[in-house]
Short mmCIF file of C-alpha atoms and ligand atoms in Angstrom, two decimals:
data_model
loop_
_atom_site.label_atom_id
_atom_site.label_comp_id
_atom_site.label_asym_id
_atom_site.label_seq_id
_atom_site.Cartn_x
_atom_site.Cartn_y
_atom_site.Cartn_z
CA MET W 13 -8.51 11.62 10.65
CA THR W 14 -10.74 9.53 13.09
CA SER W 15 -8.86 7.75 15.60
CA THR W 16 -10.54 5.11 18.62
CA CYS W 17 -9.27 5.77 21.97
CA GLY W 18 -6.36 4.22 22.23
CA GLY W 19 -6.17 2.93 18.27
CA PRO W 20 -3.65 4.06 15.77
CA GLN W 21 -3.67 7.41 14.75
CA LEU W 22 -3.39 6.99 11.03
CA ARG W 23 -4.55 4.38 9.21
CA VAL W 24 -3.38 3.02 5.90
CA ALA W 25 -4.13 0.79 2.98
CA VAL W 26 -1.93 0.31 0.49
CA VAL W 27 -3.71 -1.04 -3.14
CA CYS W 28 -2.61 -2.31 -6.56
CA LEU W 29 -5.07 -4.80 -8.71
CA GLY W 30 -4.32 -8.61 -7.52
CA ASN W 31 -3.53 -7.58 -4.04
CA ILE W 32 -0.76 -10.65 -4.71
CA CYS W 33 2.32 -9.01 -5.73
CA ARG W 34 2.88 -5.05 -5.40
CA SER W 35 1.05 -3.72 -2.34
CA PRO W 36 1.37 -6.94 0.00
CA MET W 37 5.32 -5.58 -0.64
CA ALA W 38 4.33 -2.46 0.33
CA ASP W 39 2.02 -3.56 3.50
CA VAL W 40 4.85 -5.69 4.97
CA VAL W 41 7.75 -3.13 4.52
CA LEU W 42 5.79 -0.56 6.23
CA GLU W 43 4.82 -2.53 8.81
CA HIS W 44 7.93 -4.03 9.71
CA LYS W 45 10.07 -0.20 9.02
CA LEU W 46 7.04 0.83 11.33
CA ASP W 47 7.74 -1.49 14.30
CA GLU W 48 11.56 -0.68 14.28
CA ALA W 49 10.29 3.07 14.50
CA GLY W 50 8.35 2.10 17.50
CA LEU W 51 5.09 3.65 15.53
CA ALA W 52 3.44 -0.40 15.04
CA ASP W 53 0.69 1.47 17.30
CA THR W 54 0.30 4.57 15.70
CA VAL W 55 0.64 3.75 12.04
CA HIS W 56 -1.94 0.94 10.59
CA VAL W 57 -1.20 -0.44 7.43
CA ASP W 58 -3.83 -2.88 5.13
CA SER W 59 -3.47 -3.96 2.10
CA ALA W 60 -6.01 -4.73 -0.83
CA GLY W 61 -6.44 -5.24 -4.59
CA THR W 62 -8.96 -3.73 -7.43
CA GLY W 63 -10.21 -6.97 -8.90
CA ASP W 64 -11.08 -10.15 -6.55
CA TRP W 65 -9.30 -12.81 -8.70
CA HIS W 66 -7.27 -13.65 -6.09
CA ARG W 67 -8.76 -13.03 -2.95
CA GLY W 68 -8.25 -14.94 0.10
CA GLU W 69 -4.51 -16.84 -1.35
CA PRO W 70 -1.51 -16.10 -0.15
CA MET W 71 1.33 -13.70 -1.97
CA ASP W 72 2.52 -14.70 -5.02
CA PRO W 73 5.00 -16.63 -4.63
CA ARG W 74 7.68 -14.90 -6.59
CA ALA W 75 7.17 -11.60 -3.92
CA ALA W 76 7.36 -13.72 -1.17
CA ALA W 77 10.65 -15.12 -1.91
CA VAL W 78 12.22 -11.52 -2.56
CA LEU W 79 10.92 -10.72 0.82
CA THR W 80 11.95 -13.47 2.35
CA GLU W 81 15.42 -13.01 1.28
CA HIS W 82 15.67 -9.57 2.49
CA GLY W 83 14.43 -10.16 6.14
CA TYR W 84 10.99 -10.11 5.85
CA ASP W 85 7.58 -12.03 6.54
CA PRO W 86 5.43 -12.40 3.57
CA SER W 87 3.40 -15.41 5.70
CA ARG W 88 0.24 -13.57 6.65
CA HIS W 89 -0.58 -11.73 3.87
CA ARG W 90 -4.25 -12.90 2.34
CA ALA W 91 -5.52 -11.38 -0.75
CA ARG W 92 -8.36 -8.72 0.03
CA GLN W 93 -10.62 -6.55 -2.28
CA VAL W 94 -11.09 -2.67 -1.60
CA THR W 95 -14.37 -1.41 -1.73
CA ALA W 96 -15.89 1.59 -1.14
CA ASP W 97 -16.24 1.36 2.78
CA TRP W 98 -12.94 1.19 3.10
CA PHE W 99 -13.09 4.88 3.13
CA ASP W 100 -14.37 4.20 6.17
CA ASP W 101 -11.83 3.36 7.83
CA HIS W 102 -8.62 4.85 6.51
CA ASP W 103 -7.09 8.22 6.49
CA LEU W 104 -5.41 7.45 2.99
CA ILE W 105 -6.20 5.01 0.60
CA LEU W 106 -2.06 5.03 -1.46
CA THR W 107 -2.24 3.05 -5.30
CA MET W 108 0.07 2.05 -6.86
CA ASP W 109 -0.18 3.09 -10.35
CA ASP W 110 -2.49 5.46 -12.49
CA ALA W 111 -4.82 2.72 -13.23
CA ASN W 112 -5.44 1.30 -9.57
CA PHE W 113 -5.55 5.64 -8.25
CA ASP W 114 -8.79 5.88 -11.14
CA ASP W 115 -10.75 3.32 -10.06
CA VAL W 116 -9.63 3.89 -6.19
CA ALA W 117 -11.08 6.83 -6.81
CA ALA W 118 -14.09 6.04 -8.79
CA LEU W 119 -15.27 4.02 -5.38
CA ALA W 120 -14.97 7.58 -3.63
CA ARG W 121 -18.55 8.72 -2.40
CA THR W 122 -17.90 12.38 -1.11
CA PRO W 123 -14.70 15.27 -2.18
CA GLN W 124 -14.04 14.27 1.66
CA GLU W 125 -13.10 10.52 0.28
CA ARG W 126 -11.35 11.44 -3.06
CA GLU W 127 -8.46 13.34 -0.72
CA LYS W 128 -7.73 9.90 1.13
CA VAL W 129 -6.74 8.45 -2.83
CA ARG W 130 -3.14 8.88 -3.33
CA LYS W 131 -0.77 7.00 -5.25
CA PHE W 132 2.09 5.40 -3.25
CA ARG W 133 5.33 6.53 -4.65
CA SER W 134 3.92 10.11 -3.95
CA TYR W 135 5.92 9.94 -1.32
CA ASP W 136 8.91 8.56 -2.75
CA PRO W 137 12.18 10.83 -3.26
CA ALA W 138 13.55 9.17 -6.44
CA ALA W 139 10.31 9.42 -7.85
CA SER W 140 9.30 12.20 -10.91
CA LEU W 141 6.98 13.89 -13.18
CA GLY W 142 6.63 9.98 -15.23
CA ASP W 143 7.94 8.21 -13.22
CA ASP W 144 5.74 7.90 -10.41
CA GLU W 145 4.47 4.57 -10.60
CA VAL W 146 5.14 0.83 -9.04
CA PRO W 147 5.29 -0.77 -12.44
CA ASP W 148 2.81 -4.67 -12.08
CA PRO W 149 5.91 -7.62 -11.70
CA TRP W 150 2.96 -10.04 -12.37
CA TYR W 151 4.19 -11.00 -16.29
CA GLY W 152 7.07 -10.85 -15.68
CA GLY W 153 10.79 -11.99 -14.26
CA PRO W 154 12.08 -11.99 -10.54
CA ASP W 155 14.22 -8.89 -11.00
CA GLY W 156 11.06 -6.62 -11.21
CA PHE W 157 9.77 -7.80 -7.71
CA VAL W 158 13.56 -6.60 -7.09
CA THR W 159 12.67 -3.67 -8.80
CA VAL W 160 9.50 -3.14 -6.70
CA LEU W 161 11.38 -4.12 -3.55
CA ARG W 162 13.91 -1.29 -3.78
CA MET W 163 10.83 1.35 -4.85
CA VAL W 164 9.23 -0.06 -1.64
CA GLU W 165 11.84 0.50 1.02
CA ARG W 166 12.60 3.95 -0.41
CA THR W 167 9.11 5.15 -0.50
CA ALA W 168 8.32 3.21 2.54
CA ASP W 169 11.36 4.93 4.37
CA ALA W 170 10.14 7.93 3.34
CA ILE W 171 6.82 7.50 4.99
CA VAL W 172 7.81 6.23 8.11
CA ALA W 173 10.40 9.65 8.39
CA ALA W 174 6.83 11.39 7.34
CA ALA W 175 4.99 9.81 9.80
CA PRO W 176 4.53 12.12 12.39
CA GLY W 177 3.45 15.01 10.24
CA LEU W 178 1.59 13.06 8.24
CA THR W 179 -0.77 12.30 11.15
CA GLU W 180 -1.64 16.31 11.12
CA GLU W 181 -1.33 16.70 8.06
CA VAL W 182 -4.80 14.42 7.51
CA SER W 183 -6.67 15.53 9.87
CA ARG W 184 -6.64 18.89 9.05
P1 4NP D 210 -0.10 -6.77 -7.85
O1 4NP D 210 -0.46 -7.98 -9.47
O2 4NP D 210 -1.51 -6.06 -8.91
O3 4NP D 210 1.15 -6.49 -7.82
O4 4NP D 210 -0.78 -8.28 -7.36
C1 4NP D 210 -1.29 -8.62 -10.16
C2 4NP D 210 -1.17 -9.71 -9.44
C3 4NP D 210 -2.71 -10.90 -10.55
C4 4NP D 210 -2.95 -9.97 -11.53
C5 4NP D 210 -2.36 -8.94 -11.59
C6 4NP D 210 -1.54 -8.36 -11.58
N1 4NP D 210 -3.61 -11.35 -12.39
O5 4NP D 210 -3.94 -10.08 -13.80
O6 4NP D 210 -4.08 -11.90 -12.13
#
């Protein structure tokens, strides 16, 4: 872990494919919950996609609608693409599914950078072997976005609860 004086102690990136559905939802929910827990200055959260198709665009309107309905603010998001230099600026890169994991791991330049890549739902207490991805809701109906929100909220709660220990774990 690297930390600048007065900066956040842990820098987390959440990554999906397009950075308009799953990872922006995770970003907004995690930031909201960290803020509620008084940890907004301790943990910094960013999000990105492995693809570049939507760079600069706001969140998918279906993702934004579900967030708004549940009391979150989706308005500030603009899509970005993850690149190897994200390893310079982040302690943990949490991916939504296996394909995202492989794509981000392939960007790592050293074994230490590869160690920073983990699956987002590895923190989900309800995840199990064979059920540890956040499914892509892009091609489905609105129900898929509610499913993503529930997974993201549950996992974000676990990350917030683990946050003090996480900073120590990552610094080792
Ligand atoms: P996301 O969903 O990875 O959760 O943002 C997708 C968004 C866009 C596309 C695929 C998935 N797309 O093919 O453009």
